Amino acid sequence: MADGVKQKRARAADPAGSTLTMSDIARLAKVSKPTVSRVLNGSPLVTAETRDRVLEVARANGYAVNRNAQKLRQSRANTVTVVLDFGSHRAGAIGDPFIFELLAGVSEALSIRDQDLLLSPPGLSDARGFQDLYRARATDGFIILGQGTRHVLLTSLAKAGLPLVVWGAVDPGGPYCAVGSDNLAGGRLAGERFLARGAKRWLFVGNIDHAEIDLRFKGLQQAARDSGQDIVIDHLAIDSMAYALTFQRAADYIRDHARPDAVFAFSDTAAMAVIGAFRAAGHQTPQDYALVGYNNIPPAAHFTPGITTIEQETGIAGAILVEKLMQLIDGTRPKSVMLPTRLIVRDT
């Protein structure tokens, strides 16, 4: 090996030495600097032999691509911003495992595409925060995990041309692309479960200001109407999705109201809170009432008693959300997708 190459490698490995440049890689690989740039940017305009030689030289000399500088040279940031629905949880603390299952799926799908993930930076509480981040080329688009009560905001962003895809209620004619489960069918499945149990006094727990949760409530009501039976449905509104608040509201409800013989909770976490609060008042499931949760998070199967729930296909949701956003970024208009739901019967 030539002395010059030995010295260059030693300098690259020495943190105190000079930083190896693209020009150095070009000289060592005996190619032009533009060729090195094309290889490191994944361009198809180089042969496999040249690409392998350049990458081998780069690896051997500890060369690392400066991704921030690379992004400035490119038209895209290769970064997607994922925005969680912090506003629907007390003090902005999200404790429901379901949202993190979705986040994991999105993260994996972005990783496969070699895209960076920017998680809910400060300032994304209004349209200007979204627009500033996008116009600064810090992100190529947004994946919103949790529609919540932000329909008006999301509509304004979509109309302003920001690429965004939302996990939430699916409206085929809506102003933005959404991916979500068939919430209406999920509500009907819960109602049919209660009818099969012979329950007559039902309680729905959830904030129907959220489009997804409202559809679940409507599905429950639809099942009751279609049965032709004399079914009473009460509604316990929950301002926050936090476990502690749901527990307290459920405890207040069971103290002040007639005891239901069926409960449909907006999530499995909420179902756990209801079970705990009702148990403390001597009202037990499944002995005294049927219960159905939503999401089929892993703890639902191992909770005591095991929670009957509505399952959403979250295993593929992350990949679909990313695919739809990439279509938007590429200039196409992807259609919304509604994923199927199914009833998972357990002890409650």
PDB file of N, CA and C in Angstrom, residues 239-309:
ATOM      1  N   ASP A 239     -63.353  13.533  29.047  1.00  0.00           N
ATOM      2  CA  ASP A 239     -62.653  14.660  28.421  1.00  0.00           C
ATOM      3  C   ASP A 239     -61.247  14.294  27.987  1.00  0.00           C
ATOM      4  N   SER A 240     -60.592  13.431  28.752  1.00  0.00           N
ATOM      5  CA  SER A 240     -59.218  13.044  28.485  1.00  0.00           C
ATOM      6  C   SER A 240     -59.140  11.535  28.375  1.00  0.00           C
ATOM      7  N   MET A 241     -58.190  11.037  27.599  1.00  0.00           N
ATOM      8  CA  MET A 241     -58.005   9.600  27.453  1.00  0.00           C
ATOM      9  C   MET A 241     -57.143   9.005  28.555  1.00  0.00           C
ATOM     10  N   ALA A 242     -56.756   9.788  29.514  1.00  0.00           N
ATOM     11  CA  ALA A 242     -55.879   9.325  30.587  1.00  0.00           C
ATOM     12  C   ALA A 242     -56.577   8.275  31.451  1.00  0.00           C
ATOM     13  N   TYR A 243     -55.844   7.273  31.888  1.00  0.00           N
ATOM     14  CA  TYR A 243     -56.388   6.181  32.696  1.00  0.00           C
ATOM     15  C   TYR A 243     -56.994   6.702  34.001  1.00  0.00           C
ATOM     16  N   ALA A 244     -56.255   7.553  34.710  1.00  0.00           N
ATOM     17  CA  ALA A 244     -56.706   8.009  36.027  1.00  0.00           C
ATOM     18  C   ALA A 244     -58.035   8.756  35.938  1.00  0.00           C
ATOM     19  N   LEU A 245     -58.176   9.603  34.924  1.00  0.00           N
ATOM     20  CA  LEU A 245     -59.419  10.353  34.779  1.00  0.00           C
ATOM     21  C   LEU A 245     -60.579   9.418  34.432  1.00  0.00           C
ATOM     22  N   THR A 246     -60.324   8.455  33.551  1.00  0.00           N
ATOM     23  CA  THR A 246     -61.371   7.495  33.196  1.00  0.00           C
ATOM     24  C   THR A 246     -61.813   6.698  34.420  1.00  0.00           C
ATOM     25  N   PHE A 247     -60.854   6.292  35.239  1.00  0.00           N
ATOM     26  CA  PHE A 247     -61.163   5.555  36.466  1.00  0.00           C
ATOM     27  C   PHE A 247     -62.068   6.391  37.372  1.00  0.00           C
ATOM     28  N   GLN A 248     -61.714   7.670  37.551  1.00  0.00           N
ATOM     29  CA  GLN A 248     -62.484   8.521  38.445  1.00  0.00           C
ATOM     30  C   GLN A 248     -63.893   8.764  37.913  1.00  0.00           C
ATOM     31  N   ARG A 249     -64.005   9.000  36.603  1.00  0.00           N
ATOM     32  CA  ARG A 249     -65.334   9.232  36.018  1.00  0.00           C
ATOM     33  C   ARG A 249     -66.198   7.974  36.126  1.00  0.00           C
ATOM     34  N   ALA A 250     -65.586   6.806  35.932  1.00  0.00           N
ATOM     35  CA  ALA A 250     -66.329   5.554  36.055  1.00  0.00           C
ATOM     36  C   ALA A 250     -66.779   5.332  37.496  1.00  0.00           C
ATOM     37  N   ALA A 251     -65.902   5.672  38.453  1.00  0.00           N
ATOM     38  CA  ALA A 251     -66.258   5.531  39.868  1.00  0.00           C
ATOM     39  C   ALA A 251     -67.420   6.460  40.226  1.00  0.00           C
ATOM     40  N   ASP A 252     -67.399   7.681  39.703  1.00  0.00           N
ATOM     41  CA  ASP A 252     -68.491   8.622  39.955  1.00  0.00           C
ATOM     42  C   ASP A 252     -69.792   8.114  39.337  1.00  0.00           C
ATOM     43  N   TYR A 253     -69.670   7.560  38.139  1.00  0.00           N
ATOM     44  CA  TYR A 253     -70.867   7.094  37.429  1.00  0.00           C
ATOM     45  C   TYR A 253     -71.541   5.953  38.194  1.00  0.00           C
ATOM     46  N   ILE A 254     -70.784   4.954  38.606  1.00  0.00           N
ATOM     47  CA  ILE A 254     -71.381   3.788  39.258  1.00  0.00           C
ATOM     48  C   ILE A 254     -71.979   4.150  40.606  1.00  0.00           C
ATOM     49  N   ARG A 255     -71.490   5.235  41.199  1.00  0.00           N
ATOM     50  CA  ARG A 255     -72.031   5.711  42.469  1.00  0.00           C
ATOM     51  C   ARG A 255     -73.377   6.406  42.283  1.00  0.00           C
ATOM     52  N   ASP A 256     -73.538   7.115  41.163  1.00  0.00           N
ATOM     53  CA  ASP A 256     -74.693   7.995  41.002  1.00  0.00           C
ATOM     54  C   ASP A 256     -75.757   7.491  40.026  1.00  0.00           C
ATOM     55  N   HIS A 257     -75.504   6.392  39.324  1.00  0.00           N
ATOM     56  CA  HIS A 257     -76.430   5.950  38.290  1.00  0.00           C
ATOM     57  C   HIS A 257     -76.820   4.479  38.482  1.00  0.00           C
ATOM     58  N   ALA A 258     -77.870   4.102  37.770  1.00  0.00           N
ATOM     59  CA  ALA A 258     -78.256   2.689  37.736  1.00  0.00           C
ATOM     60  C   ALA A 258     -77.128   1.883  37.106  1.00  0.00           C
ATOM     61  N   ARG A 259     -76.906   0.692  37.602  1.00  0.00           N
ATOM     62  CA  ARG A 259     -75.758  -0.101  37.159  1.00  0.00           C
ATOM     63  C   ARG A 259     -76.028  -0.742  35.789  1.00  0.00           C
ATOM     64  N   PRO A 260     -75.128  -0.551  34.838  1.00  0.00           N
ATOM     65  CA  PRO A 260     -75.328  -1.127  33.502  1.00  0.00           C
ATOM     66  C   PRO A 260     -75.054  -2.624  33.505  1.00  0.00           C
ATOM     67  N   ASP A 261     -75.661  -3.318  32.537  1.00  0.00           N
ATOM     68  CA  ASP A 261     -75.344  -4.732  32.370  1.00  0.00           C
ATOM     69  C   ASP A 261     -74.477  -4.972  31.128  1.00  0.00           C
ATOM     70  N   ALA A 262     -74.010  -3.867  30.508  1.00  0.00           N
ATOM     71  CA  ALA A 262     -73.060  -3.951  29.398  1.00  0.00           C
ATOM     72  C   ALA A 262     -72.319  -2.623  29.282  1.00  0.00           C
ATOM     73  N   VAL A 263     -71.006  -2.684  29.034  1.00  0.00           N
ATOM     74  CA  VAL A 263     -70.180  -1.475  28.892  1.00  0.00           C
ATOM     75  C   VAL A 263     -69.303  -1.614  27.642  1.00  0.00           C
ATOM     76  N   PHE A 264     -69.327  -0.594  26.788  1.00  0.00           N
ATOM     77  CA  PHE A 264     -68.445  -0.514  25.630  1.00  0.00           C
ATOM     78  C   PHE A 264     -67.507   0.670  25.848  1.00  0.00           C
ATOM     79  N   ALA A 265     -66.216   0.395  26.015  1.00  0.00           N
ATOM     80  CA  ALA A 265     -65.221   1.437  26.289  1.00  0.00           C
ATOM     81  C   ALA A 265     -64.449   1.782  25.020  1.00  0.00           C
ATOM     82  N   PHE A 266     -64.050   3.034  24.890  1.00  0.00           N
ATOM     83  CA  PHE A 266     -63.401   3.512  23.672  1.00  0.00           C
ATOM     84  C   PHE A 266     -62.032   2.900  23.441  1.00  0.00           C
ATOM     85  N   SER A 267     -61.416   2.294  24.472  1.00  0.00           N
ATOM     86  CA  SER A 267     -60.120   1.647  24.325  1.00  0.00           C
ATOM     87  C   SER A 267     -59.988   0.553  25.372  1.00  0.00           C
ATOM     88  N   ASP A 268     -59.011  -0.309  25.194  1.00  0.00           N
ATOM     89  CA  ASP A 268     -58.750  -1.348  26.195  1.00  0.00           C
ATOM     90  C   ASP A 268     -58.256  -0.737  27.504  1.00  0.00           C
ATOM     91  N   THR A 269     -57.463   0.323  27.401  1.00  0.00           N
ATOM     92  CA  THR A 269     -56.988   0.990  28.608  1.00  0.00           C
ATOM     93  C   THR A 269     -58.161   1.564  29.398  1.00  0.00           C
ATOM     94  N   ALA A 270     -59.113   2.161  28.690  1.00  0.00           N
ATOM     95  CA  ALA A 270     -60.312   2.671  29.356  1.00  0.00           C
ATOM     96  C   ALA A 270     -61.124   1.529  29.955  1.00  0.00           C
ATOM     97  N   ALA A 271     -61.175   0.400  29.254  1.00  0.00           N
ATOM     98  CA  ALA A 271     -61.896  -0.763  29.777  1.00  0.00           C
ATOM     99  C   ALA A 271     -61.293  -1.222  31.099  1.00  0.00           C
ATOM    100  N   MET A 272     -59.965  -1.211  31.190  1.00  0.00           N
ATOM    101  CA  MET A 272     -59.295  -1.597  32.435  1.00  0.00           C
ATOM    102  C   MET A 272     -59.656  -0.639  33.567  1.00  0.00           C
ATOM    103  N   ALA A 273     -59.724   0.646  33.245  1.00  0.00           N
ATOM    104  CA  ALA A 273     -60.088   1.636  34.257  1.00  0.00           C
ATOM    105  C   ALA A 273     -61.525   1.409  34.744  1.00  0.00           C
ATOM    106  N   VAL A 274     -62.428   1.118  33.818  1.00  0.00           N
ATOM    107  CA  VAL A 274     -63.825   0.868  34.185  1.00  0.00           C
ATOM    108  C   VAL A 274     -63.924  -0.371  35.062  1.00  0.00           C
ATOM    109  N   ILE A 275     -63.221  -1.428  34.694  1.00  0.00           N
ATOM    110  CA  ILE A 275     -63.255  -2.666  35.483  1.00  0.00           C
ATOM    111  C   ILE A 275     -62.798  -2.394  36.912  1.00  0.00           C
ATOM    112  N   GLY A 276     -61.713  -1.640  37.055  1.00  0.00           N
ATOM    113  CA  GLY A 276     -61.194  -1.327  38.385  1.00  0.00           C
ATOM    114  C   GLY A 276     -62.158  -0.500  39.214  1.00  0.00           C
ATOM    115  N   ALA A 277     -62.739   0.530  38.589  1.00  0.00           N
ATOM    116  CA  ALA A 277     -63.663   1.407  39.313  1.00  0.00           C
ATOM    117  C   ALA A 277     -64.945   0.680  39.692  1.00  0.00           C
ATOM    118  N   PHE A 278     -65.481  -0.105  38.770  1.00  0.00           N
ATOM    119  CA  PHE A 278     -66.715  -0.840  39.043  1.00  0.00           C
ATOM    120  C   PHE A 278     -66.485  -1.939  40.078  1.00  0.00           C
ATOM    121  N   ARG A 279     -65.328  -2.587  40.001  1.00  0.00           N
ATOM    122  CA  ARG A 279     -65.014  -3.642  40.971  1.00  0.00           C
ATOM    123  C   ARG A 279     -64.992  -3.086  42.386  1.00  0.00           C
ATOM    124  N   ALA A 280     -64.432  -1.881  42.544  1.00  0.00           N
ATOM    125  CA  ALA A 280     -64.367  -1.258  43.867  1.00  0.00           C
ATOM    126  C   ALA A 280     -65.761  -0.981  44.425  1.00  0.00           C
ATOM    127  N   ALA A 281     -66.744  -0.851  43.522  1.00  0.00           N
ATOM    128  CA  ALA A 281     -68.127  -0.603  43.944  1.00  0.00           C
ATOM    129  C   ALA A 281     -68.932  -1.897  44.032  1.00  0.00           C
ATOM    130  N   GLY A 282     -68.265  -3.040  43.835  1.00  0.00           N
ATOM    131  CA  GLY A 282     -68.950  -4.323  43.940  1.00  0.00           C
ATOM    132  C   GLY A 282     -69.676  -4.758  42.683  1.00  0.00           C
ATOM    133  N   HIS A 283     -69.368  -4.125  41.551  1.00  0.00           N
ATOM    134  CA  HIS A 283     -70.001  -4.468  40.271  1.00  0.00           C
ATOM    135  C   HIS A 283     -68.949  -5.158  39.410  1.00  0.00           C
ATOM    136  N   GLN A 284     -69.101  -6.466  39.187  1.00  0.00           N
ATOM    137  CA  GLN A 284     -68.037  -7.273  38.608  1.00  0.00           C
ATOM    138  C   GLN A 284     -68.383  -7.728  37.191  1.00  0.00           C
ATOM    139  N   THR A 285     -67.354  -7.790  36.348  1.00  0.00           N
ATOM    140  CA  THR A 285     -67.493  -8.416  35.034  1.00  0.00           C
ATOM    141  C   THR A 285     -66.735  -9.735  35.051  1.00  0.00           C
ATOM    142  N   PRO A 286     -67.266 -10.808  34.490  1.00  0.00           N
ATOM    143  CA  PRO A 286     -68.466 -10.878  33.647  1.00  0.00           C
ATOM    144  C   PRO A 286     -69.748 -11.211  34.399  1.00  0.00           C
ATOM    145  N   GLN A 287     -69.659 -11.353  35.715  1.00  0.00           N
ATOM    146  CA  GLN A 287     -70.848 -11.785  36.478  1.00  0.00           C
ATOM    147  C   GLN A 287     -72.003 -10.799  36.366  1.00  0.00           C
ATOM    148  N   ASP A 288     -71.695  -9.491  36.498  1.00  0.00           N
ATOM    149  CA  ASP A 288     -72.754  -8.483  36.569  1.00  0.00           C
ATOM    150  C   ASP A 288     -72.961  -7.718  35.264  1.00  0.00           C
ATOM    151  N   TYR A 289     -71.969  -7.693  34.419  1.00  0.00           N
ATOM    152  CA  TYR A 289     -72.108  -6.957  33.152  1.00  0.00           C
ATOM    153  C   TYR A 289     -71.107  -7.480  32.121  1.00  0.00           C
ATOM    154  N   ALA A 290     -71.488  -7.368  30.859  1.00  0.00           N
ATOM    155  CA  ALA A 290     -70.586  -7.665  29.748  1.00  0.00           C
ATOM    156  C   ALA A 290     -69.749  -6.423  29.455  1.00  0.00           C
ATOM    157  N   LEU A 291     -68.559  -6.623  28.928  1.00  0.00           N
ATOM    158  CA  LEU A 291     -67.692  -5.484  28.624  1.00  0.00           C
ATOM    159  C   LEU A 291     -66.920  -5.745  27.337  1.00  0.00           C
ATOM    160  N   VAL A 292     -66.827  -4.718  26.508  1.00  0.00           N
ATOM    161  CA  VAL A 292     -66.027  -4.766  25.283  1.00  0.00           C
ATOM    162  C   VAL A 292     -65.129  -3.538  25.246  1.00  0.00           C
ATOM    163  N   GLY A 293     -63.840  -3.759  24.999  1.00  0.00           N
ATOM    164  CA  GLY A 293     -62.893  -2.664  24.811  1.00  0.00           C
ATOM    165  C   GLY A 293     -62.618  -2.448  23.332  1.00  0.00           C
ATOM    166  N   TYR A 294     -61.523  -1.757  23.048  1.00  0.00           N
ATOM    167  CA  TYR A 294     -61.174  -1.476  21.647  1.00  0.00           C
ATOM    168  C   TYR A 294     -59.659  -1.414  21.507  1.00  0.00           C
ATOM    169  N   ASN A 295     -59.133  -2.006  20.441  1.00  0.00           N
ATOM    170  CA  ASN A 295     -57.728  -1.975  20.017  1.00  0.00           C
ATOM    171  C   ASN A 295     -57.018  -3.314  20.155  1.00  0.00           C
ATOM    172  N   ASN A 296     -57.413  -4.156  21.096  1.00  0.00           N
ATOM    173  CA  ASN A 296     -56.725  -5.428  21.342  1.00  0.00           C
ATOM    174  C   ASN A 296     -55.238  -5.233  21.598  1.00  0.00           C
ATOM    175  N   ILE A 297     -54.905  -4.355  22.545  1.00  0.00           N
ATOM    176  CA  ILE A 297     -53.510  -4.202  22.945  1.00  0.00           C
ATOM    177  C   ILE A 297     -53.070  -5.479  23.666  1.00  0.00           C
ATOM    178  N   PRO A 298     -51.784  -5.829  23.666  1.00  0.00           N
ATOM    179  CA  PRO A 298     -51.325  -7.078  24.284  1.00  0.00           C
ATOM    180  C   PRO A 298     -51.779  -7.286  25.734  1.00  0.00           C
ATOM    181  N   PRO A 299     -51.773  -6.258  26.606  1.00  0.00           N
ATOM    182  CA  PRO A 299     -52.208  -6.507  27.983  1.00  0.00           C
ATOM    183  C   PRO A 299     -53.666  -6.947  28.123  1.00  0.00           C
ATOM    184  N   ALA A 300     -54.500  -6.684  27.113  1.00  0.00           N
ATOM    185  CA  ALA A 300     -55.912  -7.043  27.213  1.00  0.00           C
ATOM    186  C   ALA A 300     -56.103  -8.547  27.369  1.00  0.00           C
ATOM    187  N   ALA A 301     -55.231  -9.331  26.737  1.00  0.00           N
ATOM    188  CA  ALA A 301     -55.348 -10.785  26.816  1.00  0.00           C
ATOM    189  C   ALA A 301     -54.911 -11.319  28.169  1.00  0.00           C
ATOM    190  N   HIS A 302     -54.047 -10.598  28.869  1.00  0.00           N
ATOM    191  CA  HIS A 302     -53.465 -11.078  30.125  1.00  0.00           C
ATOM    192  C   HIS A 302     -54.051 -10.393  31.350  1.00  0.00           C
ATOM    193  N   PHE A 303     -54.950  -9.436  31.118  1.00  0.00           N
ATOM    194  CA  PHE A 303     -55.627  -8.771  32.219  1.00  0.00           C
ATOM    195  C   PHE A 303     -56.566  -9.766  32.898  1.00  0.00           C
ATOM    196  N   THR A 304     -56.896  -9.530  34.162  1.00  0.00           N
ATOM    197  CA  THR A 304     -57.848 -10.385  34.878  1.00  0.00           C
ATOM    198  C   THR A 304     -59.104  -9.576  35.219  1.00  0.00           C
ATOM    199  N   PRO A 305     -60.237  -9.935  34.595  1.00  0.00           N
ATOM    200  CA  PRO A 305     -60.442 -10.984  33.588  1.00  0.00           C
ATOM    201  C   PRO A 305     -59.960 -10.553  32.197  1.00  0.00           C
ATOM    202  N   GLY A 306     -59.733 -11.538  31.314  1.00  0.00           N
ATOM    203  CA  GLY A 306     -59.337 -11.222  29.942  1.00  0.00           C
ATOM    204  C   GLY A 306     -60.404 -10.389  29.253  1.00  0.00           C
ATOM    205  N   ILE A 307     -59.965  -9.327  28.561  1.00  0.00           N
ATOM    206  CA  ILE A 307     -60.917  -8.341  28.019  1.00  0.00           C
ATOM    207  C   ILE A 307     -61.353  -8.707  26.608  1.00  0.00           C
ATOM    208  N   THR A 308     -62.663  -8.836  26.425  1.00  0.00           N
ATOM    209  CA  THR A 308     -63.233  -8.952  25.085  1.00  0.00           C
ATOM    210  C   THR A 308     -63.077  -7.597  24.401  1.00  0.00           C
ATOM    211  N   THR A 309     -62.625  -7.593  23.154  1.00  0.00           N
ATOM    212  CA  THR A 309     -62.248  -6.319  22.537  1.00  0.00           C
ATOM    213  C   THR A 309     -62.455  -6.349  21.032  1.00  0.00           C
TER     214      THR A 309
END
